[in-house]
PDB file of C-alpha atoms in Angstrom:
ATOM      1  CA  LEU A   1      76.555  80.362 100.042  1.00 79.00           C
ATOM      2  CA  VAL A   2      78.675  82.166  97.391  1.00 84.00           C
ATOM      3  CA  ALA A   3      81.346  82.930 100.002  1.00 88.00           C
ATOM      4  CA  GLN A   4      81.477  79.253 100.999  1.00 92.00           C
ATOM      5  CA  LEU A   5      81.810  78.134  97.381  1.00 91.00           C
ATOM      6  CA  ALA A   6      84.586  80.665  96.784  1.00 92.00           C
ATOM      7  CA  THR A   7      86.410  79.566  99.933  1.00 93.00           C
ATOM      8  CA  GLU A   8      86.238  75.916  98.889  1.00 94.00           C
ATOM      9  CA  THR A   9      87.410  76.845  95.410  1.00 93.00           C
ATOM     10  CA  TYR A  10      90.461  78.568  96.907  1.00 94.00           C
ATOM     11  CA  SER A  11      91.251  75.872  99.476  1.00 94.00           C
ATOM     12  CA  THR A  12      91.235  73.072  96.890  1.00 95.00           C
ATOM     13  CA  ASP A  13      93.217  75.007  94.220  1.00 94.00           C
ATOM     14  CA  LEU A  14      90.308  74.318  91.879  1.00 95.00           C
ATOM     15  CA  LEU A  15      91.063  77.359  89.695  1.00 95.00           C
ATOM     16  CA  TYR A  16      94.568  76.087  88.974  1.00 96.00           C
ATOM     17  CA  TYR A  17      93.377  72.577  88.176  1.00 96.00           C
ATOM     18  CA  LEU A  18      90.626  73.897  85.906  1.00 96.00           C
ATOM     19  CA  LEU A  19      93.200  75.863  83.912  1.00 95.00           C
ATOM     20  CA  VAL A  20      95.845  73.178  83.550  1.00 95.00           C
ATOM     21  CA  ASN A  21      93.249  70.569  82.601  1.00 96.00           C
ATOM     22  CA  MET A  22      91.061  72.775  80.408  1.00 96.00           C
ATOM     23  CA  HIS A  23      92.302  71.038  77.253  1.00 95.00           C
ATOM     24  CA  LYS A  24      90.609  67.842  78.500  1.00 96.00           C
ATOM     25  CA  LEU A  25      87.199  69.496  78.775  1.00 96.00           C
ATOM     26  CA  GLU A  26      84.547  69.717  76.077  1.00 96.00           C
ATOM     27  CA  PHE A  27      83.840  73.066  74.441  1.00 94.00           C
ATOM     28  CA  GLU A  28      80.761  73.900  76.532  1.00 96.00           C
ATOM     29  CA  ALA A  29      82.548  72.959  79.759  1.00 97.00           C
ATOM     30  CA  ARG A  30      85.401  75.320  78.819  1.00 96.00           C
ATOM     31  CA  LYS A  31      82.889  78.124  78.467  1.00 96.00           C
ATOM     32  CA  ASP A  32      81.586  77.278  81.948  1.00 96.00           C
ATOM     33  CA  VAL A  33      85.114  77.484  83.352  1.00 96.00           C
ATOM     34  CA  VAL A  34      85.501  80.960  81.850  1.00 96.00           C
ATOM     35  CA  GLN A  35      82.210  81.997  83.445  1.00 96.00           C
ATOM     36  CA  ILE A  36      83.280  80.638  86.846  1.00 94.00           C
ATOM     37  CA  PHE A  37      86.571  82.539  86.696  1.00 95.00           C
ATOM     38  CA  ASN A  38      84.970  85.762  85.562  1.00 94.00           C
ATOM     39  CA  ASN A  39      82.240  85.645  88.213  1.00 95.00           C
ATOM     40  CA  LEU A  40      84.792  85.018  90.948  1.00 95.00           C
ATOM     41  CA  LEU A  41      87.065  87.773  89.663  1.00 95.00           C
ATOM     42  CA  ARG A  42      84.186  90.279  89.664  1.00 94.00           C
ATOM     43  CA  ARG A  43      83.073  89.294  93.155  1.00 94.00           C
ATOM     44  CA  GLN A  44      83.549  92.219  95.484  1.00 94.00           C
ATOM     45  CA  ILE A  45      83.146  92.560  99.239  1.00 94.00           C
ATOM     46  CA  GLY A  46      83.219  96.239 100.120  1.00 94.00           C
ATOM     47  CA  ALA A  47      86.358  97.564  98.461  1.00 94.00           C
ATOM     48  CA  ARG A  48      88.019  94.116  98.363  1.00 95.00           C
ATOM     49  CA  PHE A  49      88.194  91.632  95.519  1.00 95.00           C
ATOM     50  CA  PRO A  50      88.852  88.334  97.339  1.00 95.00           C
ATOM     51  CA  THR A  51      89.716  86.342  94.219  1.00 96.00           C
ATOM     52  CA  VAL A  52      92.203  88.971  93.100  1.00 95.00           C
ATOM     53  CA  GLU A  53      93.830  88.813  96.539  1.00 96.00           C
ATOM     54  CA  TYR A  54      93.929  85.021  96.296  1.00 96.00           C
ATOM     55  CA  LEU A  55      95.445  85.095  92.793  1.00 96.00           C
ATOM     56  CA  SER A  56      98.043  87.651  93.914  1.00 95.00           C
ATOM     57  CA  ASN A  57      99.364  84.996  96.284  1.00 95.00           C
ATOM     58  CA  LYS A  58      98.915  82.109  93.829  1.00 94.00           C
ATOM     59  CA  LYS A  59     100.815  83.405  90.816  1.00 93.00           C
ATOM     60  CA  ASP A  60     100.951  79.962  89.220  1.00 93.00           C
ATOM     61  CA  ILE A  61      97.259  80.347  88.359  1.00 94.00           C
ATOM     62  CA  LEU A  62      97.913  83.620  86.539  1.00 92.00           C
ATOM     63  CA  PHE A  63     100.815  82.055  84.652  1.00 90.00           C
ATOM     64  CA  ALA A  64      98.744  78.969  83.786  1.00 92.00           C
ATOM     65  CA  ALA A  65      96.180  81.252  82.146  1.00 90.00           C
ATOM     66  CA  PHE A  66      98.965  83.049  80.294  1.00 88.00           C
ATOM     67  CA  GLU A  67     100.474  79.756  79.102  1.00 88.00           C
ATOM     68  CA  GLY A  68      97.082  78.801  77.671  1.00 88.00           C
ATOM     69  CA  TYR A  69      98.012  80.853  74.609  1.00 81.00           C
ATOM     70  CA  ASN A  70     100.407  78.072  73.631  1.00 83.00           C
ATOM     71  CA  ASN A  71      97.538  75.625  73.102  1.00 88.00           C
ATOM     72  CA  GLU A  72      95.267  76.507  70.177  1.00 88.00           C
ATOM     73  CA  GLU A  73      92.428  74.427  71.624  1.00 91.00           C
ATOM     74  CA  ILE A  74      92.089  76.583  74.735  1.00 93.00           C
ATOM     75  CA  ALA A  75      93.715  79.879  73.729  1.00 89.00           C
ATOM     76  CA  LEU A  76      90.374  81.635  73.280  1.00 90.00           C
ATOM     77  CA  ASN A  77      89.098  80.495  76.670  1.00 93.00           C
ATOM     78  CA  THR A  78      92.268  81.286  78.574  1.00 92.00           C
ATOM     79  CA  SER A  79      92.531  84.677  76.889  1.00 88.00           C
ATOM     80  CA  MET A  80      89.056  85.591  78.159  1.00 91.00           C
ATOM     81  CA  ILE A  81      90.079  84.561  81.668  1.00 93.00           C
ATOM     82  CA  LEU A  82      93.367  86.414  81.395  1.00 89.00           C
ATOM     83  CA  ARG A  83      91.645  89.549  80.122  1.00 88.00           C
ATOM     84  CA  GLU A  84      89.385  89.580  83.170  1.00 90.00           C
ATOM     85  CA  MET A  85      92.382  88.994  85.456  1.00 91.00           C
ATOM     86  CA  LEU A  86      94.343  91.856  83.910  1.00 87.00           C
ATOM     87  CA  ARG A  87      91.573  94.351  84.561  1.00 88.00           C
ATOM     88  CA  HIS A  88      92.967  94.347  88.070  1.00 89.00           C
ATOM     89  CA  GLU A  89      96.160  96.377  88.328  1.00 88.00           C
ATOM     90  CA  THR A  90      97.679  94.085  90.949  1.00 89.00           C
ATOM     91  CA  LEU A  91      97.482  91.056  88.663  1.00 89.00           C
ATOM     92  CA  ALA A  92      98.591  93.013  85.592  1.00 86.00           C
ATOM     93  CA  LYS A  93     101.753  94.138  87.415  1.00 86.00           C
ATOM     94  CA  ILE A  94     102.539  90.591  88.495  1.00 87.00           C
ATOM     95  CA  LEU A  95     102.315  89.332  84.915  1.00 84.00           C
ATOM     96  CA  LEU A  96     104.130  92.225  83.252  1.00 80.00           C
ATOM     97  CA  GLN A  97     107.020  92.063  85.717  1.00 81.00           C
ATOM     98  CA  SER A  98     107.391  88.279  85.539  1.00 81.00           C
ATOM     99  CA  GLU A  99     110.073  86.206  83.882  1.00 80.00           C
ATOM    100  CA  GLN A 100     107.330  84.214  82.117  1.00 76.00           C
ATOM    101  CA  TYR A 101     106.089  87.339  80.352  1.00 72.00           C
ATOM    102  CA  ALA A 102     109.588  88.508  79.475  1.00 67.00           C
ATOM    103  CA  SER A 103     110.530  85.142  77.987  1.00 68.00           C
ATOM    104  CA  CYS A 104     107.279  84.942  75.985  1.00 63.00           C
ATOM    105  CA  VAL A 105     107.811  88.390  74.515  1.00 53.00           C
ATOM    106  CA  MET A 106     111.305  87.382  73.462  1.00 48.00           C
ATOM    107  CA  VAL A 107     110.745  83.903  71.999  1.00 47.00           C
ATOM    108  CA  SER A 108     107.091  82.947  71.726  1.00 46.00           C
ATOM    109  CA  PRO A 109     105.296  82.672  68.403  1.00 48.00           C
ATOM    110  CA  CYS A 110     102.266  84.297  70.048  1.00 47.00           C
ATOM    111  CA  VAL A 111     104.090  87.633  69.968  1.00 47.00           C
ATOM    112  CA  LEU A 112     105.384  89.244  66.782  1.00 44.00           C
ATOM    113  CA  THR A 113     109.105  89.741  66.491  1.00 45.00           C
ATOM    114  CA  HIS A 114     110.498  93.233  66.094  1.00 46.00           C
ATOM    115  CA  SER A 115     111.313  92.476  62.461  1.00 50.00           C
ATOM    116  CA  GLN A 116     107.747  91.292  61.752  1.00 47.00           C
ATOM    117  CA  ILE A 117     106.298  94.410  63.362  1.00 46.00           C
ATOM    118  CA  LEU A 118     108.495  96.614  61.202  1.00 48.00           C
ATOM    119  CA  HIS A 119     107.228  94.940  58.061  1.00 51.00           C
ATOM    120  CA  LEU A 120     103.500  95.028  58.736  1.00 47.00           C
ATOM    121  CA  PRO A 121     101.673  96.551  55.757  1.00 48.00           C
ATOM    122  CA  ALA A 122      99.872  99.103  57.930  1.00 45.00           C
ATOM    123  CA  LEU A 123     103.171 100.626  59.028  1.00 43.00           C
ATOM    124  CA  HIS A 124     104.230 101.308  55.482  1.00 46.00           C
ATOM    125  CA  ARG A 125     101.163 103.432  54.838  1.00 43.00           C
ATOM    126  CA  ASP A 126     102.415 105.928  57.383  1.00 46.00           C
ATOM    127  CA  ASN A 127     106.021 107.057  57.004  1.00 49.00           C
ATOM    128  CA  ASN A 128     105.819 108.866  60.355  1.00 48.00           C
ATOM    129  CA  VAL A 129     105.535 105.494  62.093  1.00 48.00           C
ATOM    130  CA  LEU A 130     108.620 104.257  60.249  1.00 50.00           C
ATOM    131  CA  ARG A 131     110.550 107.405  61.217  1.00 52.00           C
ATOM    132  CA  ILE A 132     109.593 106.923  64.869  1.00 51.00           C
ATOM    133  CA  LEU A 133     110.654 103.260  64.792  1.00 49.00           C
ATOM    134  CA  ARG A 134     113.956 104.186  63.153  1.00 54.00           C
ATOM    135  CA  SER A 135     114.698 106.784  65.814  1.00 54.00           C
ATOM    136  CA  VAL A 136     113.851 104.321  68.609  1.00 50.00           C
ATOM    137  CA  ARG A 137     116.086 101.641  67.111  1.00 53.00           C
ATOM    138  CA  GLN A 138     118.937 104.112  66.595  1.00 57.00           C
ATOM    139  CA  SER A 139     118.636 105.403  70.155  1.00 53.00           C
ATOM    140  CA  GLN A 140     118.971 101.795  71.327  1.00 49.00           C
ATOM    141  CA  GLY A 141     122.140 101.353  69.322  1.00 56.00           C
ATOM    142  CA  ASP A 142     120.631  99.479  66.363  1.00 50.00           C
ATOM    143  CA  THR A 143     122.063 101.227  63.315  1.00 49.00           C
ATOM    144  CA  HIS A 144     120.226  99.107  60.742  1.00 49.00           C
ATOM    145  CA  PRO A 145     117.108 101.068  59.761  1.00 45.00           C
ATOM    146  CA  PRO A 146     113.950  99.140  58.906  1.00 44.00           C
ATOM    147  CA  GLN A 147     113.548  98.535  55.213  1.00 47.00           C
ATOM    148  CA  ASN A 148     110.359  99.201  53.320  1.00 43.00           C
ATOM    149  CA  HIS A 149     109.494  96.014  51.430  1.00 42.00           C
ATOM    150  CA  GLY A 150     106.307  97.278  49.861  1.00 43.00           C
ATOM    151  CA  GLY A 151     104.128  96.128  52.727  1.00 38.00           C
ATOM    152  CA  ARG A 152     105.200  92.494  52.666  1.00 36.00           C
ATOM    153  CA  ILE A 153     107.088  90.456  55.213  1.00 35.00           C
ATOM    154  CA  PRO A 154     110.317  89.277  53.560  1.00 35.00           C
TER     155      PRO A 154
END
């Protein structure tokens, strides 16, 4: 019965439609969607993970989960789904090597900019971290060393 449900889920692209329409669902229904995803992702037949294999060929589902971070209403739910997806090396590689990930790291507000990272208060408690960051920036051709602003973001 579980195999039949999984097969129908795959053949109808239900996982994709659940993700892209999650913002329309009530809070409890969103939690159910997370549970469905996580149960399917953990489903194992011998050494195979059928849902992982399916998602490897349907990358738009992985990217839909990743794009859920852009919507505050569903970011928590999609992050739980994404976390379960990324436990599988195959899916993690797909995301990390994608243009979607690269563009998010460069422009998205969900990721701190290099400047913001350099000015986090925790970094200024440890001068070794600042020295390491300076050497990395200089090795990449950036000659402007990070400034210590007393633990505040300027």
